[in-house]
Coordinates of C-alpha atoms in Angstrom, one line a residue:
M1 CA 0.1 56.8 3.0
K2 CA 3.7 56.0 3.5
T3 CA 5.9 54.4 0.9
S4 CA 8.0 51.4 2.1
L5 CA 10.3 48.8 0.6
Q6 CA 9.9 45.2 1.6
L7 CA 11.8 42.1 0.7
K8 CA 10.0 38.7 0.7
M9 CA 11.2 35.2 -0.1
S10 CA 8.8 32.5 -1.4
Q11 CA 9.0 29.2 -3.2
Q12 CA 6.7 28.1 -6.0
L13 CA 6.6 25.3 -8.6
T14 CA 7.1 26.4 -12.2
M15 CA 7.0 24.2 -15.3
T16 CA 9.8 24.9 -17.7
P17 CA 9.0 24.6 -21.4
Q18 CA 11.2 21.4 -21.5
L19 CA 9.1 19.8 -18.8
Q20 CA 5.9 20.8 -20.5
Q21 CA 7.1 19.2 -23.7
A22 CA 8.0 16.0 -21.9
I23 CA 4.6 15.7 -20.2
R24 CA 2.8 16.5 -23.4
L25 CA 4.7 13.8 -25.4
L26 CA 4.0 11.4 -22.6
Q27 CA 0.2 11.6 -23.0
L28 CA 0.1 11.7 -26.8
S29 CA -1.3 8.7 -28.6
T30 CA 0.7 7.0 -31.3
L31 CA -0.8 8.9 -34.2
D32 CA -0.5 12.2 -32.3
L33 CA 3.1 11.4 -31.5
Q34 CA 3.9 10.7 -35.1
Q35 CA 2.4 14.1 -36.1
E36 CA 4.4 15.8 -33.4
I37 CA 7.7 14.2 -34.7
Q38 CA 6.9 15.1 -38.2
E39 CA 6.3 18.8 -37.2
A40 CA 9.6 18.8 -35.3
L41 CA 11.4 17.4 -38.3
E42 CA 9.9 20.1 -40.6
T43 CA 10.6 23.0 -38.3
N44 CA 14.0 22.1 -36.7
P45 CA 16.9 21.7 -39.1
M46 CA 19.0 20.1 -36.4
L47 CA 16.8 17.0 -36.3
E48 CA 17.0 14.2 -38.8
V49 CA 15.9 10.6 -39.2
R50 CA 18.6 8.1 -38.7
E51 CA 19.2 6.2 -41.9
D52 CA 21.7 3.6 -40.6
D53 CA 20.5 0.0 -40.1
A54 CA 23.0 -0.9 -37.4
G55 CA 20.4 -1.7 -34.8
D56 CA 17.3 -2.2 -36.9
G57 CA 17.2 -6.0 -36.5
E58 CA 17.8 -5.9 -32.7
H59 CA 15.2 -5.7 -30.1
S60 CA 16.0 -5.3 -26.4
H61 CA 13.6 -7.5 -24.5
H62 CA 12.6 -6.6 -21.0
N63 CA 10.9 -8.8 -18.4
D64 CA 10.1 -7.4 -15.0
N65 CA 13.0 -5.0 -14.9
L66 CA 13.8 -1.7 -16.7
N67 CA 17.4 -1.0 -17.6
G68 CA 18.3 2.2 -15.9
E69 CA 21.5 2.9 -17.8
S70 CA 22.1 6.5 -19.0
H71 CA 22.0 7.2 -22.7
S72 CA 23.2 9.9 -25.0
S73 CA 20.7 12.7 -25.6
D74 CA 21.8 13.3 -29.2
S75 CA 20.1 10.2 -30.7
L76 CA 17.1 8.1 -30.2
N77 CA 16.8 4.6 -31.5
G78 CA 13.1 3.7 -32.3
D79 CA 13.8 0.0 -31.8
A80 CA 11.9 -1.7 -29.0
S81 CA 13.0 0.0 -25.8
K82 CA 16.6 0.1 -27.0
H83 CA 18.3 3.5 -27.0
E84 CA 21.7 3.6 -28.6
T85 CA 24.3 6.3 -29.0
S86 CA 24.9 7.7 -32.5
T87 CA 26.9 5.4 -34.7
N88 CA 28.7 8.2 -36.5
D89 CA 32.5 8.3 -36.8
D90 CA 34.6 9.8 -34.0
S91 CA 35.5 12.6 -36.4
D92 CA 31.8 13.6 -36.5
H93 CA 31.7 13.7 -32.7
R94 CA 34.8 15.8 -32.5
Q95 CA 33.2 18.3 -34.9
E96 CA 30.2 18.9 -32.6
V97 CA 30.4 21.9 -30.2
E98 CA 28.8 21.3 -26.9
I99 CA 26.2 23.8 -25.7
Q100 CA 26.5 24.8 -22.1
E101 CA 23.1 23.5 -21.0
H102 CA 22.8 20.6 -18.7
I103 CA 20.4 17.9 -19.9
P104 CA 19.8 15.4 -17.0
D105 CA 20.1 11.7 -17.7
D106 CA 16.6 11.1 -16.2
L107 CA 14.2 13.7 -17.5
A108 CA 11.4 14.2 -15.0
V109 CA 8.1 13.5 -16.5
D110 CA 6.3 12.6 -13.3
S111 CA 4.0 15.4 -12.2
S112 CA 0.6 15.9 -10.5
W113 CA 0.1 19.4 -11.8
D114 CA -2.9 18.7 -13.9
D115 CA -4.4 22.0 -13.0
I116 CA -1.3 23.9 -14.3
Y117 CA -0.9 22.1 -17.6
T118 CA -3.6 20.5 -19.7
H119 CA -3.5 19.3 -23.2
T120 CA -6.2 17.9 -25.5
P121 CA -4.6 15.9 -28.2
T122 CA -6.0 16.1 -31.7
S123 CA -6.3 13.2 -34.0
H124 CA -3.7 13.5 -36.7
G125 CA -1.6 10.9 -38.4
L126 CA 1.9 11.0 -39.9
P127 CA 1.6 11.3 -43.7
S128 CA 3.4 8.6 -45.5
G129 CA 5.5 8.9 -48.5
D130 CA 3.1 6.9 -50.7
D131 CA 0.1 9.1 -50.1
D132 CA -0.1 9.7 -53.8
F133 CA -1.5 6.2 -54.2
N134 CA -3.3 5.0 -51.1
F135 CA -5.6 2.0 -51.6
E136 CA -8.2 3.4 -49.2
N137 CA -8.0 6.9 -50.7
V138 CA -8.7 5.5 -54.1
Y139 CA -11.2 2.7 -53.4
G140 CA -12.6 3.8 -50.0
T141 CA -15.9 5.6 -49.7
T142 CA -17.1 8.3 -47.3
D143 CA -20.7 8.5 -48.8
S144 CA -23.5 8.8 -46.3
L145 CA -26.8 7.1 -46.5
W146 CA -28.3 10.2 -48.1
D147 CA -25.6 10.3 -50.8
H148 CA -26.1 6.6 -51.5
L149 CA -29.9 7.1 -51.9
N150 CA -29.5 10.2 -54.1
W151 CA -27.0 8.4 -56.3
Q152 CA -29.6 5.7 -56.9
L153 CA -32.3 8.4 -57.5
N154 CA -30.2 10.0 -60.2
L155 CA -30.0 6.6 -62.0
T156 CA -33.8 6.1 -61.8
T157 CA -36.1 7.3 -64.6
M158 CA -38.7 9.7 -63.1
T159 CA -40.7 12.8 -64.0
D160 CA -39.5 16.0 -62.4
R161 CA -42.6 16.0 -60.2
D162 CA -41.9 12.4 -58.9
R163 CA -38.2 13.3 -58.5
L164 CA -39.1 16.2 -56.2
I165 CA -41.3 13.9 -54.1
A166 CA -38.5 11.3 -53.9
E167 CA -36.0 14.0 -52.8
A168 CA -38.4 15.1 -50.0
I169 CA -38.7 11.5 -48.8
I170 CA -34.9 10.9 -48.8
E171 CA -34.4 14.2 -46.9
S172 CA -36.6 12.9 -44.1
V173 CA -34.7 9.6 -43.7
D174 CA -32.6 9.2 -40.5
S175 CA -29.2 7.5 -40.3
E176 CA -30.8 4.1 -39.6
G177 CA -32.9 4.3 -42.7
Y178 CA -36.3 5.2 -41.2
L179 CA -38.6 8.1 -42.1
Q180 CA -38.4 10.8 -39.4
S181 CA -41.5 12.6 -40.7
S182 CA -44.9 11.1 -41.3
L183 CA -46.2 10.8 -44.8
D184 CA -48.8 13.5 -44.0
D185 CA -46.1 16.0 -43.1
I186 CA -44.2 15.2 -46.3
F187 CA -47.4 15.6 -48.3
E188 CA -48.1 19.0 -46.7
G189 CA -44.6 20.2 -47.4
L190 CA -44.8 19.1 -51.0
I191 CA -48.2 20.9 -51.5
E192 CA -46.4 24.2 -50.7
A193 CA -43.5 23.4 -53.0
L194 CA -45.9 22.5 -55.9
S195 CA -48.4 25.3 -55.2
G196 CA -47.7 26.7 -58.7
D197 CA -48.7 23.6 -60.6
D198 CA -52.1 23.4 -62.2
D199 CA -52.4 19.7 -61.3
P200 CA -52.8 19.5 -57.5
L201 CA -50.7 16.9 -55.6
E202 CA -52.5 13.8 -54.2
M203 CA -51.5 11.5 -51.4
D204 CA -51.5 8.5 -53.8
E205 CA -48.7 10.0 -55.8
V206 CA -46.5 10.3 -52.6
E207 CA -47.3 6.7 -51.6
A208 CA -46.4 5.5 -55.1
V209 CA -43.0 7.3 -55.1
L210 CA -42.4 6.0 -51.6
R211 CA -42.8 2.4 -52.8
R212 CA -40.3 3.0 -55.6
V213 CA -37.8 4.5 -53.2
Q214 CA -38.3 1.6 -50.8
H215 CA -36.8 -0.7 -53.5
F216 CA -33.5 1.2 -53.3
D217 CA -30.5 -0.3 -51.6
P218 CA -30.1 -1.1 -48.7
P219 CA -33.2 -3.3 -48.4
G220 CA -35.8 -2.0 -45.9
V221 CA -34.8 1.7 -46.3
C222 CA -37.4 4.5 -46.0
A223 CA -39.6 2.4 -43.8
R224 CA -42.1 4.1 -41.5
D225 CA -41.6 1.6 -38.6
L226 CA -40.0 -1.7 -37.7
A227 CA -42.8 -3.8 -39.0
D228 CA -42.7 -1.9 -42.3
C229 CA -38.9 -2.3 -42.5
L230 CA -39.0 -6.0 -42.0
S231 CA -42.0 -6.5 -44.4
I232 CA -40.1 -4.6 -47.1
Q233 CA -37.2 -6.9 -46.8
L234 CA -39.3 -10.1 -46.7
N235 CA -41.3 -9.0 -49.8
Q236 CA -38.0 -8.5 -51.7
L237 CA -37.1 -12.2 -51.0
P238 CA -37.9 -14.7 -53.7
E239 CA -41.4 -16.1 -53.5
E240 CA -40.1 -19.7 -53.1
T241 CA -38.3 -18.7 -49.9
L242 CA -39.4 -21.1 -47.1
W243 CA -41.6 -19.6 -44.4
R244 CA -41.7 -16.2 -46.2
S245 CA -45.5 -15.8 -46.0
D246 CA -45.6 -16.9 -42.4
A247 CA -42.9 -14.4 -41.5
I248 CA -44.7 -11.6 -43.2
K249 CA -47.9 -12.4 -41.3
I250 CA -46.0 -12.4 -37.9
V251 CA -44.2 -9.2 -38.7
K252 CA -47.4 -7.4 -39.7
E253 CA -49.8 -8.8 -37.1
H254 CA -47.9 -10.3 -34.2
L255 CA -44.6 -8.3 -33.9
D256 CA -45.5 -7.4 -30.3
L257 CA -45.7 -11.0 -29.3
L258 CA -42.4 -11.8 -31.0
G259 CA -40.8 -8.8 -29.1
T260 CA -42.0 -10.2 -25.7
R261 CA -41.0 -13.7 -26.8
D262 CA -44.5 -15.0 -26.0
Y263 CA -44.0 -18.1 -28.1
A264 CA -47.0 -20.0 -26.7
Q265 CA -49.4 -17.2 -27.8
L266 CA -47.6 -17.0 -31.2
M267 CA -48.2 -20.7 -31.8
R268 CA -51.8 -20.3 -31.0
K269 CA -52.3 -17.3 -33.2
T270 CA -50.4 -18.6 -36.2
R271 CA -51.2 -22.3 -35.7
L272 CA -47.6 -23.2 -36.2
K273 CA -45.8 -26.0 -34.5
E274 CA -42.8 -25.3 -32.4
N275 CA -40.2 -26.4 -34.9
D276 CA -41.9 -24.5 -37.7
L277 CA -42.1 -21.3 -35.6
R278 CA -38.4 -21.7 -34.9
D279 CA -37.7 -21.7 -38.6
V280 CA -39.9 -18.6 -39.1
I281 CA -38.1 -16.8 -36.3
L282 CA -34.7 -17.7 -37.8
L283 CA -35.8 -16.1 -41.1
I284 CA -37.0 -12.9 -39.4
Q285 CA -33.7 -12.7 -37.4
S286 CA -31.7 -12.8 -40.6
L287 CA -33.2 -9.4 -41.6
N288 CA -31.6 -6.1 -40.7
P289 CA -33.7 -3.9 -38.4
R290 CA -31.4 -0.9 -39.0
P291 CA -30.7 -1.0 -42.8
G292 CA -29.1 2.5 -42.8
N293 CA -26.2 1.2 -40.7
Q294 CA -25.0 -0.8 -43.7
I295 CA -23.9 2.4 -45.3
E296 CA -21.1 3.6 -43.1
S297 CA -19.6 7.0 -43.6
G298 CA -16.0 7.9 -42.6
K299 CA -12.8 6.0 -42.8
D300 CA -11.7 3.1 -40.7
E301 CA -9.6 3.8 -37.7
Y302 CA -6.7 1.5 -37.0
V303 CA -5.1 0.8 -33.6
V304 CA -1.3 0.7 -33.6
P305 CA 0.0 -1.0 -30.4
D306 CA 2.6 0.9 -28.5
V307 CA 3.8 -2.1 -26.5
I308 CA 4.3 -5.7 -27.7
V309 CA 4.1 -8.6 -25.2
R310 CA 5.2 -12.1 -26.0
K311 CA 6.2 -15.2 -24.2
D312 CA 9.6 -16.7 -24.1
V313 CA 8.6 -20.3 -24.0
K314 CA 12.2 -21.5 -23.5
N315 CA 12.7 -19.5 -20.3
N316 CA 8.9 -19.4 -19.4
R317 CA 8.7 -15.7 -19.0
W318 CA 6.9 -12.8 -20.6
L319 CA 8.9 -10.2 -22.6
V320 CA 7.8 -6.6 -22.9
E321 CA 9.1 -4.3 -25.6
L322 CA 8.1 -1.1 -27.4
N323 CA 6.8 -1.3 -30.9
P324 CA 9.7 -0.2 -33.1
E325 CA 7.3 1.0 -35.8
I326 CA 5.5 3.7 -33.8
A327 CA 8.1 6.4 -34.4
P328 CA 11.2 7.0 -36.6
K329 CA 14.7 7.0 -35.1
L330 CA 15.9 10.5 -34.6
R331 CA 19.3 12.1 -34.1
V332 CA 21.0 15.5 -34.2
N333 CA 22.4 16.4 -37.6
P334 CA 26.2 16.3 -37.1
S335 CA 26.9 18.6 -40.0
Y336 CA 24.7 21.4 -38.8
A337 CA 25.8 20.9 -35.2
S338 CA 29.5 21.3 -36.2
M339 CA 28.6 24.8 -37.6
V340 CA 27.9 26.1 -34.1
K341 CA 30.6 28.4 -32.9
R342 CA 31.2 28.6 -29.1
A343 CA 31.8 32.3 -28.7
D344 CA 29.9 33.7 -31.7
N345 CA 26.8 35.7 -30.8
S346 CA 25.7 36.4 -34.4
S347 CA 22.1 35.9 -35.3
D348 CA 22.9 32.9 -37.4
N349 CA 24.9 31.2 -34.7
T350 CA 22.2 32.0 -32.1
Y351 CA 19.6 30.4 -34.4
L352 CA 21.7 27.2 -34.7
K353 CA 22.3 27.1 -30.9
D354 CA 18.7 27.4 -30.1
H355 CA 17.6 24.7 -32.5
L356 CA 20.4 22.4 -31.3
Q357 CA 19.2 22.7 -27.7
E358 CA 15.6 22.2 -28.8
A359 CA 16.6 19.1 -30.8
R360 CA 18.4 17.6 -27.9
W361 CA 15.6 18.3 -25.5
F362 CA 13.1 16.8 -27.9
I363 CA 15.1 13.6 -28.3
K364 CA 15.5 13.4 -24.6
S365 CA 11.8 13.9 -24.1
L366 CA 11.0 11.1 -26.5
Q367 CA 13.5 8.8 -24.8
S368 CA 11.9 9.6 -21.4
R369 CA 8.5 8.9 -22.8
N370 CA 9.6 5.5 -24.1
E371 CA 11.3 4.6 -20.8
T372 CA 8.3 5.6 -18.7
L373 CA 5.8 3.8 -21.0
L374 CA 8.0 0.6 -20.9
K375 CA 8.3 0.8 -17.1
V376 CA 4.5 1.1 -16.6
A377 CA 3.7 -1.6 -19.2
T378 CA 6.2 -4.0 -17.6
N379 CA 4.7 -3.5 -14.2
I380 CA 1.2 -4.1 -15.6
V381 CA 2.4 -7.4 -17.2
E382 CA 3.8 -8.4 -13.8
H383 CA 0.4 -7.9 -12.2
Q384 CA -1.6 -9.6 -15.0
R385 CA 0.4 -12.7 -15.7
G386 CA -2.7 -14.7 -15.0
F387 CA -4.7 -12.9 -17.7
L388 CA -1.9 -13.6 -20.2
E389 CA -1.8 -17.3 -19.3
H390 CA -5.5 -18.1 -18.7
G391 CA -7.7 -15.3 -19.9
E392 CA -10.1 -12.7 -18.4
E393 CA -11.3 -15.0 -15.6
A394 CA -7.8 -14.8 -14.1
M395 CA -7.6 -11.0 -14.3
K396 CA -6.4 -9.5 -10.9
P397 CA -7.7 -6.3 -9.4
L398 CA -5.4 -3.4 -10.2
V399 CA -5.7 0.4 -9.7
L400 CA -3.6 3.3 -10.6
H401 CA -2.2 3.6 -7.1
D402 CA -0.8 0.1 -7.2
V403 CA 1.3 0.8 -10.4
A404 CA 2.2 4.3 -9.2
Q405 CA 3.6 2.9 -6.0
A406 CA 5.5 0.2 -7.7
V407 CA 7.2 2.5 -10.3
E408 CA 7.5 5.4 -7.8
M409 CA 5.5 7.9 -9.9
H410 CA 2.4 10.0 -9.3
E411 CA -1.0 8.5 -10.2
S412 CA -1.7 11.3 -12.6
T413 CA 1.4 10.3 -14.5
I414 CA 0.2 6.7 -14.7
S415 CA -3.1 8.0 -16.0
R416 CA -1.3 9.9 -18.8
V417 CA 0.8 6.9 -19.8
T418 CA -2.2 4.5 -19.9
T419 CA -4.5 6.8 -21.9
Q420 CA -4.7 6.0 -25.6
K421 CA -1.8 3.6 -25.4
Y422 CA -2.3 0.0 -26.5
M423 CA -0.6 -3.3 -25.8
H424 CA -0.4 -6.2 -28.2
T425 CA -0.7 -9.5 -26.5
P426 CA -1.3 -13.1 -27.6
R427 CA -4.9 -12.6 -26.5
G428 CA -5.4 -9.5 -28.6
I429 CA -4.8 -5.7 -28.5
F430 CA -6.0 -3.9 -25.4
E431 CA -5.7 -0.3 -24.1
L432 CA -3.5 -0.2 -21.1
K433 CA -6.5 1.1 -19.0
Y434 CA -8.2 -2.3 -19.8
F435 CA -6.0 -4.0 -17.2
F436 CA -7.2 -1.8 -14.4
S437 CA -10.3 -2.8 -12.5
S438 CA -11.8 -2.7 -9.0
H439 CA -12.1 -5.7 -6.7
V440 CA -14.7 -7.8 -4.9
S441 CA -13.8 -9.7 -1.8
T442 CA -14.1 -13.5 -1.8
E443 CA -15.1 -15.8 1.0
G444 CA -11.5 -17.2 1.2
G445 CA -10.2 -13.7 2.0
G446 CA -8.9 -13.1 -1.5
E447 CA -10.0 -10.6 -4.2
C448 CA -11.6 -11.0 -7.6
S449 CA -11.5 -8.2 -10.2
S450 CA -14.6 -6.8 -11.8
T451 CA -13.2 -7.8 -15.2
A452 CA -13.0 -11.5 -14.1
I453 CA -16.6 -11.3 -12.8
R454 CA -17.8 -9.9 -16.1
A455 CA -16.0 -12.8 -17.9
I456 CA -17.7 -15.3 -15.6
I457 CA -21.1 -13.7 -16.2
R458 CA -20.5 -13.8 -20.0
K459 CA -19.5 -17.5 -19.7
L460 CA -22.6 -18.4 -17.7
V461 CA -24.9 -16.6 -20.1
A462 CA -23.3 -18.3 -23.1
A463 CA -23.8 -21.8 -21.5
E464 CA -27.4 -21.2 -20.3
N465 CA -30.5 -23.0 -21.6
P466 CA -32.1 -20.5 -24.0
R467 CA -35.5 -21.8 -23.0
K468 CA -34.8 -20.9 -19.4
P469 CA -32.2 -18.1 -19.3
L470 CA -30.5 -17.3 -16.0
S471 CA -31.9 -14.4 -14.0
D472 CA -29.6 -11.9 -12.3
S473 CA -30.5 -13.4 -8.9
K474 CA -29.6 -16.9 -10.2
I475 CA -26.2 -15.6 -11.6
A476 CA -25.5 -14.0 -8.2
T477 CA -26.2 -17.3 -6.5
L478 CA -23.9 -19.2 -8.9
L479 CA -21.1 -16.7 -8.2
G480 CA -21.7 -17.1 -4.5
D481 CA -21.2 -20.8 -4.9
Q482 CA -17.8 -20.0 -6.3
G483 CA -17.0 -17.8 -3.2
I484 CA -17.6 -14.5 -5.0
Q485 CA -20.2 -12.4 -3.1
V486 CA -21.9 -10.0 -5.6
A487 CA -25.2 -8.3 -5.2
R488 CA -28.0 -8.8 -7.8
R489 CA -27.9 -5.1 -8.7
T490 CA -24.2 -5.4 -9.4
I491 CA -24.8 -8.3 -11.7
A492 CA -27.4 -6.2 -13.5
K493 CA -24.9 -3.3 -13.8
Y494 CA -22.2 -5.5 -15.3
R495 CA -24.6 -7.3 -17.6
E496 CA -25.9 -3.9 -19.0
A497 CA -22.3 -2.7 -19.4
M498 CA -21.6 -5.8 -21.6
H499 CA -24.9 -5.2 -23.6
I500 CA -26.4 -8.5 -22.5
P501 CA -30.2 -8.2 -22.4
P502 CA -32.2 -9.3 -19.3
S503 CA -33.4 -12.9 -19.0
N504 CA -36.9 -12.3 -20.4
E505 CA -35.3 -10.9 -23.6
R506 CA -32.8 -13.8 -23.9
K507 CA -35.5 -16.4 -23.9
S508 CA -35.6 -18.3 -27.2
L509 CA -36.8 -21.5 -28.9
I510 CA -33.5 -22.0 -30.5

């Protein structure tokens, strides 16, 4: 085997740490971004939060166009899409020593290299300065249904034997409040636990304890089935409640007829008139078929909009701006930056140089994220003016490719920008992905978005006669009359996605 020396030239794409950071910041949600900024402030002495109020009251409004001016990379103003240079005195600028590293004006965050770099954001929030007294931390609750039931059990006077039975019953309750195990299984398990007692356990004891536990809050808990759950709630109502006895009879004997909405058969079985049956059904519908859901565990999650859209009535145009509250304003600390010596290679000076470069790249990455987010949001608003003016029925078809082509970026970049980013509009807060939908052709040669079709279906169902609800075929016919050709199976798919039951389940006397 002969040894030889060969010279080869090749080209390959590599992602620098700075580009990785820019892409990672681009796809972070608001809470994740706040956590990232907090970590950067804690680890990099060169970064600090701007305390000046020079630009706090100003918001740079953008409509249709994105200002492409270059900005200083040493500061980032968190105001809505407005990036200002540092307001320090000229003496502070003269003290800073420039590092010989080129930071481009337009940082490239556009990339289709999803297979090279992936990131799964974690849900963290920026801790606030008043965490020592937080209303939700003090008065909120994270108790589960089982904690809630055991807390009531501890306040109930019982013998040790009955308490053991009650604990076994509570352990078999699922998250909706129903018993997962049959009473026979609970009884057999308790026999083994009480095998050492001289007095053998009887089923009557288990049933008696079950009836006591079923009086716990929430009403209807520890039920064996739906009929049992509704009966427990009805029995806990005052005896003088109108139609209580008739409701109990229907729940215990004719729940299947009520489920199939066979009102004619119900009236024959119960000998109730139509108006009376309507009142009984209203009473039953006021009950909770899933009592365990009343006890929610965990903390509430809040959505902080990244983009704010409002209408300038005077000029009749829509203004798009970044939310100034999503991130603090950052800058390079001028005092620490002035300590960097150009020709000094000591460890201390190298430490300061490295952190100064990291701080400038981080600020530039944040600025690029804001500019990209604003550019994409502005383009979305351009496409969906009809939605902002008239609602969902005026939503136009829009796909990632349309926005990517308009802003001259890759579709994967648009996907990153629109994930877990929210827009506040006069019609509510929506995720940016909400404004994207497929299209259906109309008879006039135009296009109608799937979101608009869903809105029309919802409107038709809301206006239908509850005695004769619209079938999927009838809805398809009504859409066809409006020039929108949609198949019946597509109507069914959209209806199920909106959690609208089929026509036979929507039938009602009310």
